[in-house]
mmCIF file with all atom_site columns, C-alpha atoms and ligand atoms in Angstrom:
data_model
loop_
_atom_site.group_PDB
_atom_site.id
_atom_site.type_symbol
_atom_site.label_atom_id
_atom_site.label_alt_id
_atom_site.label_comp_id
_atom_site.label_asym_id
_atom_site.label_entity_id
_atom_site.label_seq_id
_atom_site.pdbx_PDB_ins_code
_atom_site.Cartn_x
_atom_site.Cartn_y
_atom_site.Cartn_z
_atom_site.occupancy
_atom_site.B_iso_or_equiv
_atom_site.pdbx_formal_charge
_atom_site.auth_seq_id
_atom_site.auth_comp_id
_atom_site.auth_asym_id
_atom_site.auth_atom_id
_atom_site.pdbx_PDB_model_num
ATOM   1   C  CA  . MET A 1 1   ? -25.989 5.171   -12.793 1.00 89.00 ? 147 MET A CA  1
ATOM   2   C  CA  . ILE A 1 2   ? -27.359 8.046   -10.712 1.00 95.00 ? 148 ILE A CA  1
ATOM   3   C  CA  . ARG A 1 3   ? -28.164 6.865   -7.187  1.00 95.00 ? 149 ARG A CA  1
ATOM   4   C  CA  . ALA A 1 4   ? -30.554 8.332   -4.600  1.00 96.00 ? 150 ALA A CA  1
ATOM   5   C  CA  . PRO A 1 5   ? -28.796 10.164  -1.766  1.00 98.00 ? 151 PRO A CA  1
ATOM   6   C  CA  . ILE A 1 6   ? -28.324 8.498   1.574   1.00 98.00 ? 152 ILE A CA  1
ATOM   7   C  CA  . GLN A 1 7   ? -28.447 10.284  4.944   1.00 98.00 ? 153 GLN A CA  1
ATOM   8   C  CA  . VAL A 1 8   ? -25.824 10.814  7.652   1.00 98.00 ? 154 VAL A CA  1
ATOM   9   C  CA  . ASP A 1 9   ? -27.052 11.599  11.146  1.00 98.00 ? 155 ASP A CA  1
ATOM   10  C  CA  . LEU A 1 10  ? -24.508 14.287  11.983  1.00 96.00 ? 156 LEU A CA  1
ATOM   11  C  CA  . THR A 1 11  ? -24.837 13.664  15.714  1.00 96.00 ? 157 THR A CA  1
ATOM   12  C  CA  . THR A 1 12  ? -24.240 9.924   15.718  1.00 96.00 ? 158 THR A CA  1
ATOM   13  C  CA  . GLY A 1 13  ? -22.679 9.374   12.276  1.00 97.00 ? 159 GLY A CA  1
ATOM   14  C  CA  . GLU A 1 14  ? -25.283 6.709   11.498  1.00 98.00 ? 160 GLU A CA  1
ATOM   15  C  CA  . LEU A 1 15  ? -26.018 6.146   7.791   1.00 98.00 ? 161 LEU A CA  1
ATOM   16  C  CA  . SER A 1 16  ? -29.468 5.349   6.456   1.00 98.00 ? 162 SER A CA  1
ATOM   17  C  CA  . GLY A 1 17  ? -30.935 4.866   3.018   1.00 98.00 ? 163 GLY A CA  1
ATOM   18  C  CA  . ASN A 1 18  ? -31.067 2.393   0.158   1.00 96.00 ? 164 ASN A CA  1
ATOM   19  C  CA  . GLY A 1 19  ? -27.928 0.375   -0.309  1.00 95.00 ? 165 GLY A CA  1
ATOM   20  C  CA  . VAL A 1 20  ? -26.396 0.925   3.141   1.00 98.00 ? 166 VAL A CA  1
ATOM   21  C  CA  . GLN A 1 21  ? -24.907 -2.342  4.418   1.00 98.00 ? 167 GLN A CA  1
ATOM   22  C  CA  . THR A 1 22  ? -23.773 -3.052  7.958   1.00 98.00 ? 168 THR A CA  1
ATOM   23  C  CA  . THR A 1 23  ? -20.942 -5.307  9.151   1.00 98.00 ? 169 THR A CA  1
ATOM   24  C  CA  . ILE A 1 24  ? -20.405 -6.060  12.835  1.00 98.00 ? 170 ILE A CA  1
ATOM   25  C  CA  . ARG A 1 25  ? -17.022 -7.064  14.236  1.00 98.00 ? 171 ARG A CA  1
ATOM   26  C  CA  . THR A 1 26  ? -17.119 -8.803  17.604  1.00 98.00 ? 172 THR A CA  1
ATOM   27  C  CA  . LEU A 1 27  ? -14.144 -9.953  19.676  1.00 98.00 ? 173 LEU A CA  1
ATOM   28  C  CA  . CYS A 1 28  ? -14.371 -13.418 18.145  1.00 97.00 ? 174 CYS A CA  1
ATOM   29  C  CA  . HIS A 1 29  ? -13.722 -11.909 14.675  1.00 95.00 ? 175 HIS A CA  1
ATOM   30  C  CA  . LEU A 1 30  ? -10.538 -10.255 15.925  1.00 97.00 ? 176 LEU A CA  1
ATOM   31  C  CA  . GLN A 1 31  ? -8.295  -13.189 16.697  1.00 96.00 ? 177 GLN A CA  1
ATOM   32  C  CA  . GLY A 1 32  ? -4.630  -12.258 16.315  1.00 95.00 ? 178 GLY A CA  1
ATOM   33  C  CA  . ILE A 1 33  ? -5.354  -8.525  16.044  1.00 97.00 ? 179 ILE A CA  1
ATOM   34  C  CA  . PHE A 1 34  ? -4.574  -7.525  19.633  1.00 97.00 ? 180 PHE A CA  1
ATOM   35  C  CA  . ARG A 1 35  ? -1.218  -8.006  21.292  1.00 97.00 ? 181 ARG A CA  1
ATOM   36  C  CA  . ASP A 1 36  ? -2.684  -9.760  24.347  1.00 97.00 ? 182 ASP A CA  1
ATOM   37  C  CA  . GLU A 1 37  ? -4.483  -12.783 22.937  1.00 96.00 ? 183 GLU A CA  1
ATOM   38  C  CA  . LYS A 1 38  ? -5.158  -14.257 26.401  1.00 97.00 ? 184 LYS A CA  1
ATOM   39  C  CA  . SER A 1 39  ? -7.030  -11.126 27.464  1.00 97.00 ? 185 SER A CA  1
ATOM   40  C  CA  . ARG A 1 40  ? -9.067  -11.207 24.255  1.00 97.00 ? 186 ARG A CA  1
ATOM   41  C  CA  . GLN A 1 41  ? -10.075 -14.806 24.942  1.00 96.00 ? 187 GLN A CA  1
ATOM   42  C  CA  . ALA A 1 42  ? -11.015 -13.967 28.542  1.00 96.00 ? 188 ALA A CA  1
ATOM   43  C  CA  . LEU A 1 43  ? -13.577 -11.400 27.309  1.00 97.00 ? 189 LEU A CA  1
ATOM   44  C  CA  . GLU A 1 44  ? -17.072 -12.115 25.994  1.00 97.00 ? 190 GLU A CA  1
ATOM   45  C  CA  . ALA A 1 45  ? -16.618 -13.496 22.447  1.00 97.00 ? 191 ALA A CA  1
ATOM   46  C  CA  . GLU A 1 46  ? -19.825 -11.856 21.206  1.00 98.00 ? 192 GLU A CA  1
ATOM   47  C  CA  . LYS A 1 47  ? -18.908 -8.403  22.512  1.00 98.00 ? 193 LYS A CA  1
ATOM   48  C  CA  . VAL A 1 48  ? -19.185 -5.875  19.676  1.00 98.00 ? 194 VAL A CA  1
ATOM   49  C  CA  . VAL A 1 49  ? -15.936 -3.980  19.076  1.00 98.00 ? 195 VAL A CA  1
ATOM   50  C  CA  . TYR A 1 50  ? -17.002 -2.014  15.996  1.00 98.00 ? 196 TYR A CA  1
ATOM   51  C  CA  . ARG A 1 51  ? -19.617 -1.676  13.332  1.00 98.00 ? 197 ARG A CA  1
ATOM   52  C  CA  . VAL A 1 52  ? -19.042 -0.564  9.732   1.00 98.00 ? 198 VAL A CA  1
ATOM   53  C  CA  . GLN A 1 53  ? -21.828 0.831   7.572   1.00 98.00 ? 199 GLN A CA  1
ATOM   54  C  CA  . ALA A 1 54  ? -20.962 1.157   3.897   1.00 98.00 ? 200 ALA A CA  1
ATOM   55  C  CA  . PHE A 1 55  ? -22.629 2.604   0.829   1.00 98.00 ? 201 PHE A CA  1
ATOM   56  C  CA  . HIS A 1 56  ? -21.360 1.090   -2.437  1.00 98.00 ? 202 HIS A CA  1
ATOM   57  C  CA  . PRO A 1 57  ? -23.025 2.933   -5.311  1.00 97.00 ? 203 PRO A CA  1
ATOM   58  C  CA  . VAL A 1 58  ? -20.971 0.847   -7.760  1.00 97.00 ? 204 VAL A CA  1
ATOM   59  C  CA  . ARG A 1 59  ? -19.685 -2.729  -7.631  1.00 97.00 ? 205 ARG A CA  1
ATOM   60  C  CA  . GLU A 1 60  ? -16.620 -3.373  -5.446  1.00 98.00 ? 206 GLU A CA  1
ATOM   61  C  CA  . GLY A 1 61  ? -13.526 -3.363  -7.620  1.00 98.00 ? 207 GLY A CA  1
ATOM   62  C  CA  . GLU A 1 62  ? -15.021 -1.134  -10.318 1.00 98.00 ? 208 GLU A CA  1
ATOM   63  C  CA  . GLU A 1 63  ? -12.673 1.661   -11.335 1.00 98.00 ? 209 GLU A CA  1
ATOM   64  C  CA  . GLY A 1 64  ? -13.680 5.318   -11.006 1.00 98.00 ? 210 GLY A CA  1
ATOM   65  C  CA  . GLY A 1 65  ? -16.305 5.121   -8.245  1.00 98.00 ? 211 GLY A CA  1
ATOM   66  C  CA  . LEU A 1 66  ? -16.191 6.195   -4.617  1.00 98.00 ? 212 LEU A CA  1
ATOM   67  C  CA  . PHE A 1 67  ? -17.496 4.458   -1.510  1.00 98.00 ? 213 PHE A CA  1
ATOM   68  C  CA  . TRP A 1 68  ? -18.800 6.056   1.642   1.00 98.00 ? 214 TRP A CA  1
ATOM   69  C  CA  . GLY A 1 69  ? -18.750 4.536   5.124   1.00 98.00 ? 215 GLY A CA  1
ATOM   70  C  CA  . ALA A 1 70  ? -19.348 5.121   8.816   1.00 99.00 ? 216 ALA A CA  1
ATOM   71  C  CA  . THR A 1 71  ? -17.468 3.188   11.479  1.00 99.00 ? 217 THR A CA  1
ATOM   72  C  CA  . SER A 1 72  ? -18.415 3.168   15.170  1.00 98.00 ? 218 SER A CA  1
ATOM   73  C  CA  . ILE A 1 73  ? -15.914 1.726   17.638  1.00 98.00 ? 219 ILE A CA  1
ATOM   74  C  CA  . GLU A 1 74  ? -17.043 0.920   21.177  1.00 98.00 ? 220 GLU A CA  1
ATOM   75  C  CA  . PRO A 1 75  ? -14.961 2.097   24.138  1.00 98.00 ? 221 PRO A CA  1
ATOM   76  C  CA  . GLY A 1 76  ? -12.868 -0.655  25.705  1.00 98.00 ? 222 GLY A CA  1
ATOM   77  C  CA  . VAL A 1 77  ? -9.513  -2.347  25.959  1.00 98.00 ? 223 VAL A CA  1
ATOM   78  C  CA  . VAL A 1 78  ? -8.017  -5.765  25.371  1.00 98.00 ? 224 VAL A CA  1
ATOM   79  C  CA  . GLY A 1 79  ? -5.263  -5.887  27.982  1.00 98.00 ? 225 GLY A CA  1
ATOM   80  C  CA  . ASP A 1 80  ? -3.850  -2.367  27.698  1.00 98.00 ? 226 ASP A CA  1
ATOM   81  C  CA  . GLU A 1 81  ? -4.663  -1.963  23.984  1.00 98.00 ? 227 GLU A CA  1
ATOM   82  C  CA  . TYR A 1 82  ? -7.653  0.114   22.938  1.00 98.00 ? 228 TYR A CA  1
ATOM   83  C  CA  . PHE A 1 83  ? -10.517 -1.396  20.950  1.00 98.00 ? 229 PHE A CA  1
ATOM   84  C  CA  . MET A 1 84  ? -9.623  -0.847  17.304  1.00 98.00 ? 230 MET A CA  1
ATOM   85  C  CA  . THR A 1 85  ? -10.296 -1.869  13.722  1.00 98.00 ? 231 THR A CA  1
ATOM   86  C  CA  . LYS A 1 86  ? -8.487  -4.764  12.042  1.00 98.00 ? 232 LYS A CA  1
ATOM   87  C  CA  . GLY A 1 87  ? -6.608  -2.320  9.848   1.00 98.00 ? 233 GLY A CA  1
ATOM   88  C  CA  . HIS A 1 88  ? -5.623  -2.839  6.252   1.00 98.00 ? 234 HIS A CA  1
ATOM   89  C  CA  . TYR A 1 89  ? -3.580  -1.831  3.265   1.00 98.00 ? 235 TYR A CA  1
ATOM   90  C  CA  . HIS A 1 90  ? -5.531  -1.297  0.093   1.00 98.00 ? 236 HIS A CA  1
ATOM   91  C  CA  . SER A 1 91  ? -5.205  -4.187  -2.341  1.00 98.00 ? 237 SER A CA  1
ATOM   92  C  CA  . GLN A 1 92  ? -4.566  -1.564  -5.001  1.00 98.00 ? 238 GLN A CA  1
ATOM   93  C  CA  . GLN A 1 93  ? -1.759  0.014   -3.036  1.00 98.00 ? 239 GLN A CA  1
ATOM   94  C  CA  . ASN A 1 94  ? -1.867  3.338   -4.866  1.00 98.00 ? 240 ASN A CA  1
ATOM   95  C  CA  . ARG A 1 95  ? -5.257  4.315   -3.452  1.00 98.00 ? 241 ARG A CA  1
ATOM   96  C  CA  . GLY A 1 96  ? -5.795  6.830   -0.614  1.00 98.00 ? 242 GLY A CA  1
ATOM   97  C  CA  . GLU A 1 97  ? -8.768  7.565   1.657   1.00 99.00 ? 243 GLU A CA  1
ATOM   98  C  CA  . TYR A 1 98  ? -10.349 10.313  3.803   1.00 99.00 ? 244 TYR A CA  1
ATOM   99  C  CA  . TYR A 1 99  ? -11.649 10.018  7.371   1.00 99.00 ? 245 TYR A CA  1
ATOM   100 C  CA  . LEU A 1 100 ? -13.825 12.604  9.146   1.00 98.00 ? 246 LEU A CA  1
ATOM   101 C  CA  . THR A 1 101 ? -14.437 12.205  12.877  1.00 98.00 ? 247 THR A CA  1
ATOM   102 C  CA  . ILE A 1 102 ? -18.051 12.772  13.957  1.00 98.00 ? 248 ILE A CA  1
ATOM   103 C  CA  . ALA A 1 103 ? -18.130 11.793  17.631  1.00 98.00 ? 249 ALA A CA  1
ATOM   104 C  CA  . GLY A 1 104 ? -15.756 10.571  20.315  1.00 98.00 ? 250 GLY A CA  1
ATOM   105 C  CA  . TYR A 1 105 ? -11.980 10.494  20.607  1.00 98.00 ? 251 TYR A CA  1
ATOM   106 C  CA  . GLY A 1 106 ? -9.433  8.155   19.134  1.00 98.00 ? 252 GLY A CA  1
ATOM   107 C  CA  . GLY A 1 107 ? -6.304  7.678   17.145  1.00 98.00 ? 253 GLY A CA  1
ATOM   108 C  CA  . LEU A 1 108 ? -5.664  6.997   13.478  1.00 98.00 ? 254 LEU A CA  1
ATOM   109 C  CA  . ILE A 1 109 ? -2.631  4.740   13.239  1.00 98.00 ? 255 ILE A CA  1
ATOM   110 C  CA  . LEU A 1 110 ? -0.744  4.988   9.949   1.00 98.00 ? 256 LEU A CA  1
ATOM   111 C  CA  . MET A 1 111 ? 2.205   2.893   8.819   1.00 98.00 ? 257 MET A CA  1
ATOM   112 C  CA  . ASP A 1 112 ? 4.231   3.687   5.688   1.00 98.00 ? 258 ASP A CA  1
ATOM   113 C  CA  . GLN A 1 113 ? 6.173   1.374   3.395   1.00 97.00 ? 259 GLN A CA  1
ATOM   114 C  CA  . ALA A 1 114 ? 9.277   1.668   5.594   1.00 98.00 ? 260 ALA A CA  1
ATOM   115 C  CA  . ARG A 1 115 ? 7.108   0.393   8.518   1.00 98.00 ? 261 ARG A CA  1
ATOM   116 C  CA  . LYS A 1 116 ? 7.313   3.784   10.213  1.00 98.00 ? 262 LYS A CA  1
ATOM   117 C  CA  . THR A 1 117 ? 4.134   4.077   12.336  1.00 98.00 ? 263 THR A CA  1
ATOM   118 C  CA  . VAL A 1 118 ? 2.582   7.332   13.537  1.00 98.00 ? 264 VAL A CA  1
ATOM   119 C  CA  . TYR A 1 119 ? -0.743  8.208   15.064  1.00 97.00 ? 265 TYR A CA  1
ATOM   120 C  CA  . GLN A 1 120 ? -3.013  11.205  14.650  1.00 98.00 ? 266 GLN A CA  1
ATOM   121 C  CA  . PRO A 1 121 ? -5.457  12.114  17.446  1.00 98.00 ? 267 PRO A CA  1
ATOM   122 C  CA  . MET A 1 122 ? -9.076  12.043  16.246  1.00 98.00 ? 268 MET A CA  1
ATOM   123 C  CA  . ARG A 1 123 ? -11.693 14.403  17.664  1.00 98.00 ? 269 ARG A CA  1
ATOM   124 C  CA  . PRO A 1 124 ? -15.049 15.650  16.362  1.00 98.00 ? 270 PRO A CA  1
ATOM   125 C  CA  . GLY A 1 125 ? -14.399 17.552  13.145  1.00 98.00 ? 271 GLY A CA  1
ATOM   126 C  CA  . SER A 1 126 ? -10.874 16.255  12.475  1.00 98.00 ? 272 SER A CA  1
ATOM   127 C  CA  . VAL A 1 127 ? -10.277 15.293  8.837   1.00 99.00 ? 273 VAL A CA  1
ATOM   128 C  CA  . HIS A 1 128 ? -7.519  12.773  8.110   1.00 99.00 ? 274 HIS A CA  1
ATOM   129 C  CA  . TYR A 1 129 ? -5.944  11.951  4.794   1.00 99.00 ? 275 TYR A CA  1
ATOM   130 C  CA  . VAL A 1 130 ? -4.729  8.369   4.485   1.00 99.00 ? 276 VAL A CA  1
ATOM   131 C  CA  . PRO A 1 131 ? -2.042  8.401   1.787   1.00 98.00 ? 277 PRO A CA  1
ATOM   132 C  CA  . ALA A 1 132 ? -1.699  5.604   -0.750  1.00 98.00 ? 278 ALA A CA  1
ATOM   133 C  CA  . HIS A 1 133 ? 0.708   2.758   0.170   1.00 98.00 ? 279 HIS A CA  1
ATOM   134 C  CA  . THR A 1 134 ? -0.106  3.256   3.870   1.00 98.00 ? 280 THR A CA  1
ATOM   135 C  CA  . ALA A 1 135 ? -1.614  0.757   6.328   1.00 98.00 ? 281 ALA A CA  1
ATOM   136 C  CA  . HIS A 1 136 ? -4.385  2.284   8.450   1.00 98.00 ? 282 HIS A CA  1
ATOM   137 C  CA  . ARG A 1 137 ? -6.316  1.367   11.579  1.00 98.00 ? 283 ARG A CA  1
ATOM   138 C  CA  . VAL A 1 138 ? -8.366  3.349   14.118  1.00 99.00 ? 284 VAL A CA  1
ATOM   139 C  CA  . ALA A 1 139 ? -8.436  2.927   17.915  1.00 98.00 ? 285 ALA A CA  1
ATOM   140 C  CA  . ASN A 1 140 ? -11.002 4.357   20.337  1.00 98.00 ? 286 ASN A CA  1
ATOM   141 C  CA  . THR A 1 141 ? -9.019  6.030   23.143  1.00 98.00 ? 287 THR A CA  1
ATOM   142 C  CA  . GLY A 1 142 ? -12.007 7.627   24.893  1.00 98.00 ? 288 GLY A CA  1
ATOM   143 C  CA  . GLY A 1 143 ? -14.897 6.578   27.092  1.00 98.00 ? 289 GLY A CA  1
ATOM   144 C  CA  . LEU A 1 144 ? -17.574 7.153   24.426  1.00 97.00 ? 290 LEU A CA  1
ATOM   145 C  CA  . VAL A 1 145 ? -18.316 5.527   21.077  1.00 98.00 ? 291 VAL A CA  1
ATOM   146 C  CA  . LEU A 1 146 ? -15.918 6.840   18.406  1.00 98.00 ? 292 LEU A CA  1
ATOM   147 C  CA  . THR A 1 147 ? -17.623 7.401   15.051  1.00 98.00 ? 293 THR A CA  1
ATOM   148 C  CA  . PHE A 1 148 ? -15.960 8.512   11.838  1.00 98.00 ? 294 PHE A CA  1
ATOM   149 C  CA  . LEU A 1 149 ? -16.999 8.770   8.220   1.00 99.00 ? 295 LEU A CA  1
ATOM   150 C  CA  . ALA A 1 150 ? -14.788 7.547   5.394   1.00 99.00 ? 296 ALA A CA  1
ATOM   151 C  CA  . CYS A 1 151 ? -14.556 7.954   1.622   1.00 99.00 ? 297 CYS A CA  1
ATOM   152 C  CA  . TRP A 1 152 ? -12.383 5.700   -0.537  1.00 98.00 ? 298 TRP A CA  1
ATOM   153 C  CA  . PRO A 1 153 ? -12.059 4.531   -4.158  1.00 98.00 ? 299 PRO A CA  1
ATOM   154 C  CA  . SER A 1 154 ? -14.300 1.671   -5.257  1.00 98.00 ? 300 SER A CA  1
ATOM   155 C  CA  . ASP A 1 155 ? -11.321 -0.265  -6.599  1.00 98.00 ? 301 ASP A CA  1
ATOM   156 C  CA  . ALA A 1 156 ? -9.119  0.133   -3.484  1.00 98.00 ? 302 ALA A CA  1
ATOM   157 C  CA  . GLY A 1 157 ? -9.970  -3.269  -1.964  1.00 98.00 ? 303 GLY A CA  1
ATOM   158 C  CA  . TYR A 1 158 ? -8.723  -4.657  1.347   1.00 98.00 ? 304 TYR A CA  1
ATOM   159 C  CA  . ASP A 1 159 ? -5.440  -6.405  2.036   1.00 98.00 ? 305 ASP A CA  1
ATOM   160 C  CA  . TYR A 1 160 ? -5.924  -7.843  5.524   1.00 98.00 ? 306 TYR A CA  1
ATOM   161 C  CA  . GLU A 1 161 ? -3.536  -10.741 4.919   1.00 97.00 ? 307 GLU A CA  1
ATOM   162 C  CA  . ARG A 1 162 ? -0.461  -8.545  4.983   1.00 97.00 ? 308 ARG A CA  1
ATOM   163 C  CA  . ILE A 1 163 ? -1.542  -7.090  8.347   1.00 96.00 ? 309 ILE A CA  1
ATOM   164 C  CA  . ALA A 1 164 ? -2.159  -10.617 9.658   1.00 95.00 ? 310 ALA A CA  1
ATOM   165 C  CA  . ALA A 1 165 ? 1.317   -11.653 8.507   1.00 96.00 ? 311 ALA A CA  1
ATOM   166 C  CA  . GLU A 1 166 ? 3.370   -8.560  9.354   1.00 96.00 ? 312 GLU A CA  1
ATOM   167 C  CA  . GLY A 1 167 ? 1.249   -6.472  11.756  1.00 96.00 ? 313 GLY A CA  1
ATOM   168 C  CA  . PHE A 1 168 ? 1.865   -2.812  12.478  1.00 98.00 ? 314 PHE A CA  1
ATOM   169 C  CA  . SER A 1 169 ? 5.261   -1.874  13.928  1.00 98.00 ? 315 SER A CA  1
ATOM   170 C  CA  . ALA A 1 170 ? 3.628   -0.084  16.893  1.00 98.00 ? 316 ALA A CA  1
ATOM   171 C  CA  . ARG A 1 171 ? 0.436   -0.278  18.949  1.00 98.00 ? 317 ARG A CA  1
ATOM   172 C  CA  . LEU A 1 172 ? -1.699  2.315   20.692  1.00 98.00 ? 318 LEU A CA  1
ATOM   173 C  CA  . ARG A 1 173 ? -1.684  1.295   24.357  1.00 98.00 ? 319 ARG A CA  1
ATOM   174 C  CA  . LYS A 1 174 ? -3.084  2.785   27.545  1.00 98.00 ? 320 LYS A CA  1
ATOM   175 C  CA  . VAL A 1 175 ? 0.025   3.623   29.581  1.00 97.00 ? 321 VAL A CA  1
ATOM   176 C  CA  . SER A 1 176 ? -0.734  5.228   32.975  1.00 97.00 ? 322 SER A CA  1
ATOM   177 C  CA  . GLY A 1 177 ? -4.129  6.131   31.522  1.00 96.00 ? 323 GLY A CA  1
ATOM   178 C  CA  . VAL A 1 178 ? -2.624  7.920   28.501  1.00 97.00 ? 324 VAL A CA  1
ATOM   179 C  CA  . PRO A 1 179 ? -2.788  6.757   24.843  1.00 98.00 ? 325 PRO A CA  1
ATOM   180 C  CA  . THR A 1 180 ? 0.800   5.955   23.930  1.00 98.00 ? 326 THR A CA  1
ATOM   181 C  CA  . LEU A 1 181 ? 2.204   4.575   20.699  1.00 98.00 ? 327 LEU A CA  1
ATOM   182 C  CA  . VAL A 1 182 ? 4.508   1.743   21.741  1.00 98.00 ? 328 VAL A CA  1
ATOM   183 C  CA  . GLU A 1 183 ? 6.862   -0.068  19.352  1.00 97.00 ? 329 GLU A CA  1
ATOM   184 C  CA  . ASP A 1 184 ? 5.883   -3.711  19.091  1.00 93.00 ? 330 ASP A CA  1
ATOM   185 C  CA  . SER A 1 185 ? 8.470   -6.115  20.453  1.00 79.00 ? 331 SER A CA  1
HETATM 186 C  C1  . M6P B 2 .   ? -13.339 2.735   7.465   1.00 85.00 ? 907 M6P B C1  1
HETATM 187 C  C2  . M6P B 2 .   ? -12.992 2.407   6.050   1.00 85.00 ? 907 M6P B C2  1
HETATM 188 C  C3  . M6P B 2 .   ? -13.613 1.091   5.696   1.00 85.00 ? 907 M6P B C3  1
HETATM 189 C  C4  . M6P B 2 .   ? -13.165 0.011   6.682   1.00 85.00 ? 907 M6P B C4  1
HETATM 190 C  C5  . M6P B 2 .   ? -13.501 0.425   8.097   1.00 85.00 ? 907 M6P B C5  1
HETATM 191 C  C6  . M6P B 2 .   ? -13.032 -0.555  9.166   1.00 85.00 ? 907 M6P B C6  1
HETATM 192 O  O1  . M6P B 2 .   ? -14.700 2.968   7.532   1.00 85.00 ? 907 M6P B O1  1
HETATM 193 O  O2  . M6P B 2 .   ? -11.599 2.348   5.908   1.00 85.00 ? 907 M6P B O2  1
HETATM 194 O  O3  . M6P B 2 .   ? -13.224 0.754   4.377   1.00 85.00 ? 907 M6P B O3  1
HETATM 195 O  O4  . M6P B 2 .   ? -13.755 -1.233  6.384   1.00 85.00 ? 907 M6P B O4  1
HETATM 196 O  O5  . M6P B 2 .   ? -12.929 1.679   8.356   1.00 85.00 ? 907 M6P B O5  1
HETATM 197 O  O6  . M6P B 2 .   ? -11.674 -0.900  9.018   1.00 85.00 ? 907 M6P B O6  1
HETATM 198 P  P1  . M6P B 2 .   ? -11.200 -2.400  8.731   1.00 85.00 ? 907 M6P B P1  1
HETATM 199 O  O7  . M6P B 2 .   ? -11.789 -2.793  7.391   1.00 85.00 ? 907 M6P B O7  1
HETATM 200 O  O8  . M6P B 2 .   ? -9.712  -2.315  8.718   1.00 85.00 ? 907 M6P B O8  1
HETATM 201 O  O9  . M6P B 2 .   ? -11.726 -3.251  9.818   1.00 85.00 ? 907 M6P B O9  1
HETATM 202 ZN ZN1 . ZN  B 3 .   ? -8.881  1.847   3.704   1.00 85.00 ? 908 ZN  B ZN1 1
#
């Protein structure tokens, strides 16, 4: 079915139009995501960490379509770990994704099948390819809201359970004020 276009505000990354859905993730949704659980609990439970807007022109799980999204991560830390997304593998592991940074500064954290974790600095205009079979999460390392656009296959799906069970092998932490990828102990 041919769908009406939606709009991206190229300054803020905000999506608008028919079919755009918004999900808010507050600190209380992010139990077990950050290394320092005590610090997370000490912060305001209703504090917004990030917001995801998504446009699904076809049903989730349908083969052959593409989804479009905008994610805005607030500046902040839990302990010494930057505010970040939950992170996921795709349920259909052989599906990739693109990210395009619109505003702010951050890091895309990628972990391959061998649990090797790297991070790519994100800045306005940076385009990042998330390969298939690769866990991905984004952290806001700056003092402003970090906003990026994403495009991914409609049948990719989300595997959050594997992240909950195994985590990433490294975390992006603020060490002497500098974003540093630190192996998780
Ligand atoms: C990007 C895309 C979305 C994802 C969002 C937040 O916009 O990858 O599919 O939902 O980031 O990431 P997560 O689902 O891991 O919280
Ligand atoms: Zn994804």
